[in-house]
Amino acid sequence: MVSREVEFFHKQTESNINKARQGGIVLTSFLDEAQLAYIHTLHSKDIRIECDGGFDDAEHKRVLFLPLSLDVPTFKIKVYKIVYNTRYLELNHRKILGTLMNLGIKRESIGDIVCTGQGVFFACTEEISAYIQREFKTISGVAVELEEVEERVQIKRELREEKHIVSSLRLDVVIASAYKLSRNEASEMITEGLVQINHTECLSISKQVSENDVISVRHKGRIYVGNIGGKTKSDRLVLHLKFLV
């Protein structure tokens, strides 16, 4: 069953396609992977559909709908590096996003937030960039500065691998093991629509997980399912999971 939010997005996408067919250009805000996955299923021969997130291999991207006869204009994306004193502040995705949301900025105005050995970066829409430069001055009470990045940032996503022993490959079992939750807690997250498999919402707690699946759990993170090995002496499964560091 499709949620109202998803149904609205599908109708909005159809409207964007029709505008492009009539000669218009539509630039969306940043879309998440589930929304992008839907757009990638659309095969239109009479318009162009292009996307970019400001980073190579970005997970959140803006999408352009435009006539075939037109060149692709700018995606209007700004990428900033956060400069801060590492002695007084440790940054992560949640802390940065929370600070931006507290400024009244909508999630769809922010693209990827990347914490790597190269530094800490985030993308945003050009339309909101002046406001961010003016208001984004501290994180957790510690002063920060923003440097606009002109060159394309190459993201190197670091993964941490863990071995889990599970009783089955049911989705609730895997999530409970991955995040050290009770089965009830994992089941509630699934039925509340907080879990996606391969960028599609999954409401079935008994859904069977397979190798190479990508499981996204809102407020928790993402799990990459690796090798599903043999069984232990107690007839339990050996499951290799990878997490973004």
JSON list of C-alpha atoms in Angstrom, two decimals:
[
{"chain": "A", "resi": 1, "resn": "MET", "atom": "CA", "xyz": [0.00, 0.00, 0.00]},
{"chain": "A", "resi": 2, "resn": "VAL", "atom": "CA", "xyz": [1.42, 3.38, -1.04]},
{"chain": "A", "resi": 3, "resn": "SER", "atom": "CA", "xyz": [1.48, 6.09, 1.63]},
{"chain": "A", "resi": 4, "resn": "ARG", "atom": "CA", "xyz": [-0.06, 9.52, 1.02]},
{"chain": "A", "resi": 5, "resn": "GLU", "atom": "CA", "xyz": [3.41, 11.05, 0.99]},
{"chain": "A", "resi": 6, "resn": "VAL", "atom": "CA", "xyz": [4.60, 8.67, -1.73]},
{"chain": "A", "resi": 7, "resn": "GLU", "atom": "CA", "xyz": [1.40, 9.13, -3.71]},
{"chain": "A", "resi": 8, "resn": "PHE", "atom": "CA", "xyz": [1.83, 12.90, -3.56]},
{"chain": "A", "resi": 9, "resn": "PHE", "atom": "CA", "xyz": [5.42, 12.60, -4.78]},
{"chain": "A", "resi": 10, "resn": "HIS", "atom": "CA", "xyz": [4.34, 10.43, -7.73]},
{"chain": "A", "resi": 11, "resn": "LYS", "atom": "CA", "xyz": [1.70, 12.97, -8.74]},
{"chain": "A", "resi": 12, "resn": "GLN", "atom": "CA", "xyz": [4.18, 15.82, -8.35]},
{"chain": "A", "resi": 13, "resn": "THR", "atom": "CA", "xyz": [6.67, 13.97, -10.57]},
{"chain": "A", "resi": 14, "resn": "GLU", "atom": "CA", "xyz": [3.99, 13.44, -13.21]},
{"chain": "A", "resi": 15, "resn": "SER", "atom": "CA", "xyz": [3.26, 17.16, -13.11]},
{"chain": "A", "resi": 16, "resn": "ASN", "atom": "CA", "xyz": [6.97, 17.98, -13.51]},
{"chain": "A", "resi": 17, "resn": "ILE", "atom": "CA", "xyz": [7.18, 15.69, -16.55]},
{"chain": "A", "resi": 18, "resn": "ASN", "atom": "CA", "xyz": [4.14, 17.35, -18.15]},
{"chain": "A", "resi": 19, "resn": "LYS", "atom": "CA", "xyz": [5.67, 20.81, -17.59]},
{"chain": "A", "resi": 20, "resn": "ALA", "atom": "CA", "xyz": [8.86, 19.69, -19.34]},
{"chain": "A", "resi": 21, "resn": "ARG", "atom": "CA", "xyz": [6.81, 18.33, -22.25]},
{"chain": "A", "resi": 22, "resn": "GLN", "atom": "CA", "xyz": [5.26, 21.78, -22.59]},
{"chain": "A", "resi": 23, "resn": "GLY", "atom": "CA", "xyz": [8.70, 23.42, -22.78]},
{"chain": "A", "resi": 24, "resn": "GLY", "atom": "CA", "xyz": [9.30, 24.24, -19.15]},
{"chain": "A", "resi": 25, "resn": "ILE", "atom": "CA", "xyz": [12.23, 23.49, -16.85]},
{"chain": "A", "resi": 26, "resn": "VAL", "atom": "CA", "xyz": [11.63, 22.12, -13.34]},
{"chain": "A", "resi": 27, "resn": "LEU", "atom": "CA", "xyz": [14.36, 21.82, -10.71]},
{"chain": "A", "resi": 28, "resn": "THR", "atom": "CA", "xyz": [13.44, 19.87, -7.57]},
{"chain": "A", "resi": 29, "resn": "SER", "atom": "CA", "xyz": [14.83, 20.16, -4.08]},
{"chain": "A", "resi": 30, "resn": "PHE", "atom": "CA", "xyz": [17.12, 17.35, -2.90]},
{"chain": "A", "resi": 31, "resn": "LEU", "atom": "CA", "xyz": [15.41, 13.97, -3.24]},
{"chain": "A", "resi": 32, "resn": "ASP", "atom": "CA", "xyz": [16.23, 10.93, -1.13]},
{"chain": "A", "resi": 33, "resn": "GLU", "atom": "CA", "xyz": [17.24, 7.54, -2.51]},
{"chain": "A", "resi": 34, "resn": "ALA", "atom": "CA", "xyz": [13.70, 6.13, -2.45]},
{"chain": "A", "resi": 35, "resn": "GLN", "atom": "CA", "xyz": [12.43, 9.07, -4.51]},
{"chain": "A", "resi": 36, "resn": "LEU", "atom": "CA", "xyz": [15.39, 8.84, -6.88]},
{"chain": "A", "resi": 37, "resn": "ALA", "atom": "CA", "xyz": [14.84, 5.10, -7.28]},
{"chain": "A", "resi": 38, "resn": "TYR", "atom": "CA", "xyz": [11.28, 5.81, -8.43]},
{"chain": "A", "resi": 39, "resn": "ILE", "atom": "CA", "xyz": [12.43, 8.45, -10.91]},
{"chain": "A", "resi": 40, "resn": "HIS", "atom": "CA", "xyz": [15.00, 6.05, -12.35]},
{"chain": "A", "resi": 41, "resn": "THR", "atom": "CA", "xyz": [12.14, 3.69, -13.23]},
{"chain": "A", "resi": 42, "resn": "LEU", "atom": "CA", "xyz": [10.64, 6.34, -15.52]},
{"chain": "A", "resi": 43, "resn": "HIS", "atom": "CA", "xyz": [11.62, 6.05, -19.15]},
{"chain": "A", "resi": 44, "resn": "SER", "atom": "CA", "xyz": [10.57, 9.11, -21.09]},
{"chain": "A", "resi": 45, "resn": "LYS", "atom": "CA", "xyz": [11.83, 9.55, -24.66]},
{"chain": "A", "resi": 46, "resn": "ASP", "atom": "CA", "xyz": [10.42, 13.03, -25.15]},
{"chain": "A", "resi": 47, "resn": "ILE", "atom": "CA", "xyz": [12.06, 14.89, -22.22]},
{"chain": "A", "resi": 48, "resn": "ARG", "atom": "CA", "xyz": [15.36, 14.84, -20.32]},
{"chain": "A", "resi": 49, "resn": "ILE", "atom": "CA", "xyz": [15.62, 13.87, -16.67]},
{"chain": "A", "resi": 50, "resn": "GLU", "atom": "CA", "xyz": [19.00, 14.70, -15.13]},
{"chain": "A", "resi": 51, "resn": "CYS", "atom": "CA", "xyz": [20.20, 14.64, -11.51]},
{"chain": "A", "resi": 52, "resn": "ASP", "atom": "CA", "xyz": [23.17, 15.77, -9.41]},
{"chain": "A", "resi": 53, "resn": "GLY", "atom": "CA", "xyz": [23.99, 16.02, -5.71]},
{"chain": "A", "resi": 54, "resn": "GLY", "atom": "CA", "xyz": [27.11, 18.16, -5.64]},
{"chain": "A", "resi": 55, "resn": "PHE", "atom": "CA", "xyz": [29.29, 15.14, -4.79]},
{"chain": "A", "resi": 56, "resn": "ASP", "atom": "CA", "xyz": [30.24, 12.13, -6.88]},
{"chain": "A", "resi": 57, "resn": "ASP", "atom": "CA", "xyz": [28.06, 9.17, -5.84]},
{"chain": "A", "resi": 58, "resn": "ALA", "atom": "CA", "xyz": [25.81, 11.45, -3.82]},
{"chain": "A", "resi": 59, "resn": "GLU", "atom": "CA", "xyz": [22.83, 9.83, -2.10]},
{"chain": "A", "resi": 60, "resn": "HIS", "atom": "CA", "xyz": [20.62, 12.95, -2.14]},
{"chain": "A", "resi": 61, "resn": "LYS", "atom": "CA", "xyz": [20.26, 14.71, -5.49]},
{"chain": "A", "resi": 62, "resn": "ARG", "atom": "CA", "xyz": [18.35, 17.51, -7.19]},
{"chain": "A", "resi": 63, "resn": "VAL", "atom": "CA", "xyz": [16.51, 16.50, -10.35]},
{"chain": "A", "resi": 64, "resn": "LEU", "atom": "CA", "xyz": [15.99, 18.53, -13.52]},
{"chain": "A", "resi": 65, "resn": "PHE", "atom": "CA", "xyz": [13.08, 17.92, -15.88]},
{"chain": "A", "resi": 66, "resn": "LEU", "atom": "CA", "xyz": [13.54, 19.71, -19.20]},
{"chain": "A", "resi": 67, "resn": "PRO", "atom": "CA", "xyz": [12.84, 19.46, -22.94]},
{"chain": "A", "resi": 68, "resn": "LEU", "atom": "CA", "xyz": [15.24, 17.43, -25.09]},
{"chain": "A", "resi": 69, "resn": "SER", "atom": "CA", "xyz": [16.20, 20.52, -27.09]},
{"chain": "A", "resi": 70, "resn": "LEU", "atom": "CA", "xyz": [17.66, 22.39, -24.11]},
{"chain": "A", "resi": 71, "resn": "ASP", "atom": "CA", "xyz": [21.10, 22.12, -22.54]},
{"chain": "A", "resi": 72, "resn": "VAL", "atom": "CA", "xyz": [21.25, 21.18, -18.87]},
{"chain": "A", "resi": 73, "resn": "PRO", "atom": "CA", "xyz": [21.44, 24.37, -16.79]},
{"chain": "A", "resi": 74, "resn": "THR", "atom": "CA", "xyz": [23.04, 24.56, -13.35]},
{"chain": "A", "resi": 75, "resn": "PHE", "atom": "CA", "xyz": [21.62, 22.42, -10.55]},
{"chain": "A", "resi": 76, "resn": "LYS", "atom": "CA", "xyz": [22.08, 25.38, -8.15]},
{"chain": "A", "resi": 77, "resn": "ILE", "atom": "CA", "xyz": [23.98, 23.42, -5.50]},
{"chain": "A", "resi": 78, "resn": "LYS", "atom": "CA", "xyz": [26.51, 24.82, -3.02]},
{"chain": "A", "resi": 79, "resn": "VAL", "atom": "CA", "xyz": [29.00, 22.59, -1.18]},
{"chain": "A", "resi": 80, "resn": "TYR", "atom": "CA", "xyz": [30.60, 23.79, 2.05]},
{"chain": "A", "resi": 81, "resn": "LYS", "atom": "CA", "xyz": [33.41, 22.49, 4.22]},
{"chain": "A", "resi": 82, "resn": "ILE", "atom": "CA", "xyz": [32.92, 22.99, 7.95]},
{"chain": "A", "resi": 83, "resn": "VAL", "atom": "CA", "xyz": [36.05, 24.38, 9.59]},
{"chain": "A", "resi": 84, "resn": "TYR", "atom": "CA", "xyz": [36.19, 23.86, 13.35]},
{"chain": "A", "resi": 85, "resn": "ASN", "atom": "CA", "xyz": [38.50, 23.17, 16.30]},
{"chain": "A", "resi": 86, "resn": "THR", "atom": "CA", "xyz": [38.69, 19.40, 16.69]},
{"chain": "A", "resi": 87, "resn": "ARG", "atom": "CA", "xyz": [39.89, 19.79, 20.28]},
{"chain": "A", "resi": 88, "resn": "TYR", "atom": "CA", "xyz": [36.49, 21.09, 21.37]},
{"chain": "A", "resi": 89, "resn": "LEU", "atom": "CA", "xyz": [34.06, 19.52, 18.92]},
{"chain": "A", "resi": 90, "resn": "GLU", "atom": "CA", "xyz": [33.48, 16.10, 17.38]},
{"chain": "A", "resi": 91, "resn": "LEU", "atom": "CA", "xyz": [31.15, 16.20, 14.40]},
{"chain": "A", "resi": 92, "resn": "ASN", "atom": "CA", "xyz": [28.85, 13.56, 12.98]},
{"chain": "A", "resi": 93, "resn": "HIS", "atom": "CA", "xyz": [25.96, 13.48, 10.51]},
{"chain": "A", "resi": 94, "resn": "ARG", "atom": "CA", "xyz": [23.22, 13.74, 13.14]},
{"chain": "A", "resi": 95, "resn": "LYS", "atom": "CA", "xyz": [24.79, 16.69, 14.95]},
{"chain": "A", "resi": 96, "resn": "ILE", "atom": "CA", "xyz": [25.25, 18.69, 11.75]},
{"chain": "A", "resi": 97, "resn": "LEU", "atom": "CA", "xyz": [21.78, 17.93, 10.41]},
{"chain": "A", "resi": 98, "resn": "GLY", "atom": "CA", "xyz": [20.20, 18.72, 13.78]},
{"chain": "A", "resi": 99, "resn": "THR", "atom": "CA", "xyz": [21.90, 22.12, 13.89]},
{"chain": "A", "resi": 100, "resn": "LEU", "atom": "CA", "xyz": [20.70, 22.95, 10.38]},
{"chain": "A", "resi": 101, "resn": "MET", "atom": "CA", "xyz": [17.15, 21.85, 11.19]},
{"chain": "A", "resi": 102, "resn": "ASN", "atom": "CA", "xyz": [17.18, 24.04, 14.30]},
{"chain": "A", "resi": 103, "resn": "LEU", "atom": "CA", "xyz": [17.74, 27.00, 12.00]},
{"chain": "A", "resi": 104, "resn": "GLY", "atom": "CA", "xyz": [14.35, 26.26, 10.45]},
{"chain": "A", "resi": 105, "resn": "ILE", "atom": "CA", "xyz": [15.81, 24.75, 7.29]},
{"chain": "A", "resi": 106, "resn": "LYS", "atom": "CA", "xyz": [13.82, 21.99, 5.60]},
{"chain": "A", "resi": 107, "resn": "ARG", "atom": "CA", "xyz": [15.51, 18.62, 5.08]},
{"chain": "A", "resi": 108, "resn": "GLU", "atom": "CA", "xyz": [14.96, 18.77, 1.33]},
{"chain": "A", "resi": 109, "resn": "SER", "atom": "CA", "xyz": [17.15, 21.90, 1.14]},
{"chain": "A", "resi": 110, "resn": "ILE", "atom": "CA", "xyz": [20.13, 19.89, 2.41]},
{"chain": "A", "resi": 111, "resn": "GLY", "atom": "CA", "xyz": [21.92, 17.26, 0.36]},
{"chain": "A", "resi": 112, "resn": "ASP", "atom": "CA", "xyz": [24.54, 14.81, 1.60]},
{"chain": "A", "resi": 113, "resn": "ILE", "atom": "CA", "xyz": [26.44, 15.42, 4.82]},
{"chain": "A", "resi": 114, "resn": "VAL", "atom": "CA", "xyz": [29.84, 13.78, 4.56]},
{"chain": "A", "resi": 115, "resn": "CYS", "atom": "CA", "xyz": [32.29, 13.18, 7.41]},
{"chain": "A", "resi": 116, "resn": "THR", "atom": "CA", "xyz": [35.56, 11.75, 6.09]},
{"chain": "A", "resi": 117, "resn": "GLY", "atom": "CA", "xyz": [39.28, 11.95, 6.68]},
{"chain": "A", "resi": 118, "resn": "GLN", "atom": "CA", "xyz": [39.27, 14.70, 4.06]},
{"chain": "A", "resi": 119, "resn": "GLY", "atom": "CA", "xyz": [37.06, 16.87, 6.25]},
{"chain": "A", "resi": 120, "resn": "VAL", "atom": "CA", "xyz": [33.40, 17.50, 6.97]},
{"chain": "A", "resi": 121, "resn": "PHE", "atom": "CA", "xyz": [31.22, 18.69, 4.07]},
{"chain": "A", "resi": 122, "resn": "PHE", "atom": "CA", "xyz": [27.58, 19.26, 3.24]},
{"chain": "A", "resi": 123, "resn": "ALA", "atom": "CA", "xyz": [25.61, 20.28, 0.17]},
{"chain": "A", "resi": 124, "resn": "CYS", "atom": "CA", "xyz": [22.65, 22.65, 0.12]},
{"chain": "A", "resi": 125, "resn": "THR", "atom": "CA", "xyz": [20.45, 24.39, -2.43]},
{"chain": "A", "resi": 126, "resn": "GLU", "atom": "CA", "xyz": [21.81, 27.66, -3.75]},
{"chain": "A", "resi": 127, "resn": "GLU", "atom": "CA", "xyz": [18.51, 29.27, -2.79]},
{"chain": "A", "resi": 128, "resn": "ILE", "atom": "CA", "xyz": [19.17, 28.71, 0.94]},
{"chain": "A", "resi": 129, "resn": "SER", "atom": "CA", "xyz": [22.95, 29.22, 0.88]},
{"chain": "A", "resi": 130, "resn": "ALA", "atom": "CA", "xyz": [23.03, 32.90, 1.84]},
{"chain": "A", "resi": 131, "resn": "TYR", "atom": "CA", "xyz": [20.86, 32.20, 4.90]},
{"chain": "A", "resi": 132, "resn": "ILE", "atom": "CA", "xyz": [23.09, 29.29, 5.94]},
{"chain": "A", "resi": 133, "resn": "GLN", "atom": "CA", "xyz": [26.25, 31.39, 5.60]},
{"chain": "A", "resi": 134, "resn": "ARG", "atom": "CA", "xyz": [24.69, 34.08, 7.76]},
{"chain": "A", "resi": 135, "resn": "GLU", "atom": "CA", "xyz": [23.15, 31.89, 10.48]},
{"chain": "A", "resi": 136, "resn": "PHE", "atom": "CA", "xyz": [25.25, 28.70, 10.66]},
{"chain": "A", "resi": 137, "resn": "LYS", "atom": "CA", "xyz": [27.88, 29.92, 13.11]},
{"chain": "A", "resi": 138, "resn": "THR", "atom": "CA", "xyz": [28.03, 27.37, 15.94]},
{"chain": "A", "resi": 139, "resn": "ILE", "atom": "CA", "xyz": [27.51, 23.66, 16.58]},
{"chain": "A", "resi": 140, "resn": "SER", "atom": "CA", "xyz": [26.92, 22.57, 20.19]},
{"chain": "A", "resi": 141, "resn": "GLY", "atom": "CA", "xyz": [28.06, 26.01, 21.31]},
{"chain": "A", "resi": 142, "resn": "VAL", "atom": "CA", "xyz": [31.40, 25.78, 19.48]},
{"chain": "A", "resi": 143, "resn": "ALA", "atom": "CA", "xyz": [32.20, 28.30, 16.75]},
{"chain": "A", "resi": 144, "resn": "VAL", "atom": "CA", "xyz": [32.47, 26.97, 13.18]},
{"chain": "A", "resi": 145, "resn": "GLU", "atom": "CA", "xyz": [33.24, 28.53, 9.81]},
{"chain": "A", "resi": 146, "resn": "LEU", "atom": "CA", "xyz": [32.06, 27.60, 6.34]},
{"chain": "A", "resi": 147, "resn": "GLU", "atom": "CA", "xyz": [34.33, 27.43, 3.31]},
{"chain": "A", "resi": 148, "resn": "GLU", "atom": "CA", "xyz": [32.67, 27.11, -0.07]},
{"chain": "A", "resi": 149, "resn": "VAL", "atom": "CA", "xyz": [34.16, 24.23, -2.07]},
{"chain": "A", "resi": 150, "resn": "GLU", "atom": "CA", "xyz": [34.66, 24.98, -5.74]},
{"chain": "A", "resi": 151, "resn": "GLU", "atom": "CA", "xyz": [36.11, 21.65, -6.88]},
{"chain": "A", "resi": 152, "resn": "ARG", "atom": "CA", "xyz": [34.22, 18.37, -6.89]},
{"chain": "A", "resi": 153, "resn": "VAL", "atom": "CA", "xyz": [34.72, 16.42, -3.65]},
{"chain": "A", "resi": 154, "resn": "GLN", "atom": "CA", "xyz": [35.45, 12.73, -4.08]},
{"chain": "A", "resi": 155, "resn": "ILE", "atom": "CA", "xyz": [33.65, 10.86, -1.29]},
{"chain": "A", "resi": 156, "resn": "LYS", "atom": "CA", "xyz": [35.32, 7.83, 0.22]},
{"chain": "A", "resi": 157, "resn": "ARG", "atom": "CA", "xyz": [32.69, 6.10, 2.33]},
{"chain": "A", "resi": 158, "resn": "GLU", "atom": "CA", "xyz": [34.23, 4.02, 5.09]},
{"chain": "A", "resi": 159, "resn": "LEU", "atom": "CA", "xyz": [32.40, 0.84, 6.10]},
{"chain": "A", "resi": 160, "resn": "ARG", "atom": "CA", "xyz": [32.69, -1.11, 9.35]},
{"chain": "A", "resi": 161, "resn": "GLU", "atom": "CA", "xyz": [31.95, -4.83, 9.06]},
{"chain": "A", "resi": 162, "resn": "GLU", "atom": "CA", "xyz": [30.39, -6.88, 11.84]},
{"chain": "A", "resi": 163, "resn": "LYS", "atom": "CA", "xyz": [29.53, -10.56, 12.12]},
{"chain": "A", "resi": 164, "resn": "HIS", "atom": "CA", "xyz": [26.10, -11.31, 13.59]},
{"chain": "A", "resi": 165, "resn": "ILE", "atom": "CA", "xyz": [24.64, -14.66, 14.65]},
{"chain": "A", "resi": 166, "resn": "VAL", "atom": "CA", "xyz": [20.88, -14.62, 14.00]},
{"chain": "A", "resi": 167, "resn": "SER", "atom": "CA", "xyz": [18.04, -17.08, 14.31]},
{"chain": "A", "resi": 168, "resn": "SER", "atom": "CA", "xyz": [16.60, -16.20, 10.88]},
{"chain": "A", "resi": 169, "resn": "LEU", "atom": "CA", "xyz": [16.79, -13.67, 8.06]},
{"chain": "A", "resi": 170, "resn": "ARG", "atom": "CA", "xyz": [13.51, -11.99, 9.00]},
{"chain": "A", "resi": 171, "resn": "LEU", "atom": "CA", "xyz": [13.79, -8.22, 8.80]},
{"chain": "A", "resi": 172, "resn": "ASP", "atom": "CA", "xyz": [12.88, -7.66, 12.45]},
{"chain": "A", "resi": 173, "resn": "VAL", "atom": "CA", "xyz": [15.49, -10.20, 13.57]},
{"chain": "A", "resi": 174, "resn": "VAL", "atom": "CA", "xyz": [18.24, -8.59, 11.49]},
{"chain": "A", "resi": 175, "resn": "ILE", "atom": "CA", "xyz": [17.46, -5.04, 12.62]},
{"chain": "A", "resi": 176, "resn": "ALA", "atom": "CA", "xyz": [17.23, -6.11, 16.27]},
{"chain": "A", "resi": 177, "resn": "SER", "atom": "CA", "xyz": [20.64, -7.76, 16.06]},
{"chain": "A", "resi": 178, "resn": "ALA", "atom": "CA", "xyz": [22.27, -4.93, 14.08]},
{"chain": "A", "resi": 179, "resn": "TYR", "atom": "CA", "xyz": [21.21, -2.18, 16.48]},
{"chain": "A", "resi": 180, "resn": "LYS", "atom": "CA", "xyz": [20.98, -4.20, 19.70]},
{"chain": "A", "resi": 181, "resn": "LEU", "atom": "CA", "xyz": [17.22, -3.73, 19.99]},
{"chain": "A", "resi": 182, "resn": "SER", "atom": "CA", "xyz": [14.48, -6.02, 21.23]},
{"chain": "A", "resi": 183, "resn": "ARG", "atom": "CA", "xyz": [12.37, -7.78, 18.60]},
{"chain": "A", "resi": 184, "resn": "ASN", "atom": "CA", "xyz": [9.39, -5.67, 19.66]},
{"chain": "A", "resi": 185, "resn": "GLU", "atom": "CA", "xyz": [11.34, -2.44, 19.19]},
{"chain": "A", "resi": 186, "resn": "ALA", "atom": "CA", "xyz": [12.52, -3.54, 15.75]},
{"chain": "A", "resi": 187, "resn": "SER", "atom": "CA", "xyz": [8.99, -4.60, 14.77]},
{"chain": "A", "resi": 188, "resn": "GLU", "atom": "CA", "xyz": [7.53, -1.25, 15.83]},
{"chain": "A", "resi": 189, "resn": "MET", "atom": "CA", "xyz": [10.06, 0.63, 13.69]},
{"chain": "A", "resi": 190, "resn": "ILE", "atom": "CA", "xyz": [9.11, -1.46, 10.67]},
{"chain": "A", "resi": 191, "resn": "THR", "atom": "CA", "xyz": [5.34, -1.13, 11.10]},
{"chain": "A", "resi": 192, "resn": "GLU", "atom": "CA", "xyz": [5.68, 2.62, 11.70]},
{"chain": "A", "resi": 193, "resn": "GLY", "atom": "CA", "xyz": [7.26, 3.01, 8.25]},
{"chain": "A", "resi": 194, "resn": "LEU", "atom": "CA", "xyz": [10.77, 3.82, 9.47]},
{"chain": "A", "resi": 195, "resn": "VAL", "atom": "CA", "xyz": [12.50, 1.07, 7.49]},
{"chain": "A", "resi": 196, "resn": "GLN", "atom": "CA", "xyz": [13.35, 0.76, 3.81]},
{"chain": "A", "resi": 197, "resn": "ILE", "atom": "CA", "xyz": [14.85, -2.15, 1.88]},
{"chain": "A", "resi": 198, "resn": "ASN", "atom": "CA", "xyz": [16.70, -1.14, -1.27]},
{"chain": "A", "resi": 199, "resn": "HIS", "atom": "CA", "xyz": [15.23, 2.37, -0.93]},
{"chain": "A", "resi": 200, "resn": "THR", "atom": "CA", "xyz": [11.62, 1.17, -0.81]},
{"chain": "A", "resi": 201, "resn": "GLU", "atom": "CA", "xyz": [9.51, 1.33, 2.35]},
{"chain": "A", "resi": 202, "resn": "CYS", "atom": "CA", "xyz": [8.90, -2.09, 3.89]},
{"chain": "A", "resi": 203, "resn": "LEU", "atom": "CA", "xyz": [6.13, -2.66, 6.45]},
{"chain": "A", "resi": 204, "resn": "SER", "atom": "CA", "xyz": [6.52, -6.43, 6.72]},
{"chain": "A", "resi": 205, "resn": "ILE", "atom": "CA", "xyz": [8.38, -7.57, 9.83]},
{"chain": "A", "resi": 206, "resn": "SER", "atom": "CA", "xyz": [8.75, -11.06, 8.30]},
{"chain": "A", "resi": 207, "resn": "LYS", "atom": "CA", "xyz": [10.34, -9.86, 5.06]},
{"chain": "A", "resi": 208, "resn": "GLN", "atom": "CA", "xyz": [13.35, -12.07, 4.27]},
{"chain": "A", "resi": 209, "resn": "VAL", "atom": "CA", "xyz": [16.68, -10.25, 3.97]},
{"chain": "A", "resi": 210, "resn": "SER", "atom": "CA", "xyz": [19.03, -11.24, 1.13]},
{"chain": "A", "resi": 211, "resn": "GLU", "atom": "CA", "xyz": [22.68, -10.72, 0.32]},
{"chain": "A", "resi": 212, "resn": "ASN", "atom": "CA", "xyz": [23.45, -7.24, -1.11]},
{"chain": "A", "resi": 213, "resn": "ASP", "atom": "CA", "xyz": [20.28, -5.72, 0.35]},
{"chain": "A", "resi": 214, "resn": "VAL", "atom": "CA", "xyz": [20.53, -2.16, 1.64]},
{"chain": "A", "resi": 215, "resn": "ILE", "atom": "CA", "xyz": [18.46, -1.60, 4.77]},
{"chain": "A", "resi": 216, "resn": "SER", "atom": "CA", "xyz": [17.81, 1.99, 5.86]},
{"chain": "A", "resi": 217, "resn": "VAL", "atom": "CA", "xyz": [16.48, 2.63, 9.37]},
{"chain": "A", "resi": 218, "resn": "ARG", "atom": "CA", "xyz": [15.39, 6.19, 10.09]},
{"chain": "A", "resi": 219, "resn": "HIS", "atom": "CA", "xyz": [17.33, 7.79, 12.97]},
{"chain": "A", "resi": 220, "resn": "LYS", "atom": "CA", "xyz": [19.63, 4.75, 13.09]},
{"chain": "A", "resi": 221, "resn": "GLY", "atom": "CA", "xyz": [21.52, 4.56, 9.82]},
{"chain": "A", "resi": 222, "resn": "ARG", "atom": "CA", "xyz": [22.06, 2.15, 7.01]},
{"chain": "A", "resi": 223, "resn": "ILE", "atom": "CA", "xyz": [22.98, -1.52, 6.86]},
{"chain": "A", "resi": 224, "resn": "TYR", "atom": "CA", "xyz": [24.65, -3.19, 3.89]},
{"chain": "A", "resi": 225, "resn": "VAL", "atom": "CA", "xyz": [23.99, -6.92, 3.93]},
{"chain": "A", "resi": 226, "resn": "GLY", "atom": "CA", "xyz": [27.09, -8.88, 3.00]},
{"chain": "A", "resi": 227, "resn": "ASN", "atom": "CA", "xyz": [27.79, -12.56, 2.93]},
{"chain": "A", "resi": 228, "resn": "ILE", "atom": "CA", "xyz": [25.31, -14.92, 4.56]},
{"chain": "A", "resi": 229, "resn": "GLY", "atom": "CA", "xyz": [27.51, -17.77, 5.74]},
{"chain": "A", "resi": 230, "resn": "GLY", "atom": "CA", "xyz": [26.81, -21.23, 7.07]},
{"chain": "A", "resi": 231, "resn": "LYS", "atom": "CA", "xyz": [25.06, -22.26, 10.26]},
{"chain": "A", "resi": 232, "resn": "THR", "atom": "CA", "xyz": [26.43, -22.64, 13.76]},
{"chain": "A", "resi": 233, "resn": "LYS", "atom": "CA", "xyz": [26.17, -25.83, 15.82]},
{"chain": "A", "resi": 234, "resn": "SER", "atom": "CA", "xyz": [22.99, -24.41, 17.33]},
{"chain": "A", "resi": 235, "resn": "ASP", "atom": "CA", "xyz": [21.53, -24.04, 13.82]},
{"chain": "A", "resi": 236, "resn": "ARG", "atom": "CA", "xyz": [21.80, -20.23, 13.77]},
{"chain": "A", "resi": 237, "resn": "LEU", "atom": "CA", "xyz": [22.88, -18.21, 10.72]},
{"chain": "A", "resi": 238, "resn": "VAL", "atom": "CA", "xyz": [26.14, -16.28, 10.37]},
{"chain": "A", "resi": 239, "resn": "LEU", "atom": "CA", "xyz": [25.41, -12.89, 8.83]},
{"chain": "A", "resi": 240, "resn": "HIS", "atom": "CA", "xyz": [27.97, -10.26, 7.79]},
{"chain": "A", "resi": 241, "resn": "LEU", "atom": "CA", "xyz": [26.72, -6.67, 7.97]},
{"chain": "A", "resi": 242, "resn": "LYS", "atom": "CA", "xyz": [28.44, -3.42, 7.00]},
{"chain": "A", "resi": 243, "resn": "PHE", "atom": "CA", "xyz": [27.77, -0.02, 8.52]},
{"chain": "A", "resi": 244, "resn": "LEU", "atom": "CA", "xyz": [28.85, 3.45, 7.42]},
{"chain": "A", "resi": 245, "resn": "VAL", "atom": "CA", "xyz": [31.55, 4.72, 9.77]}
]
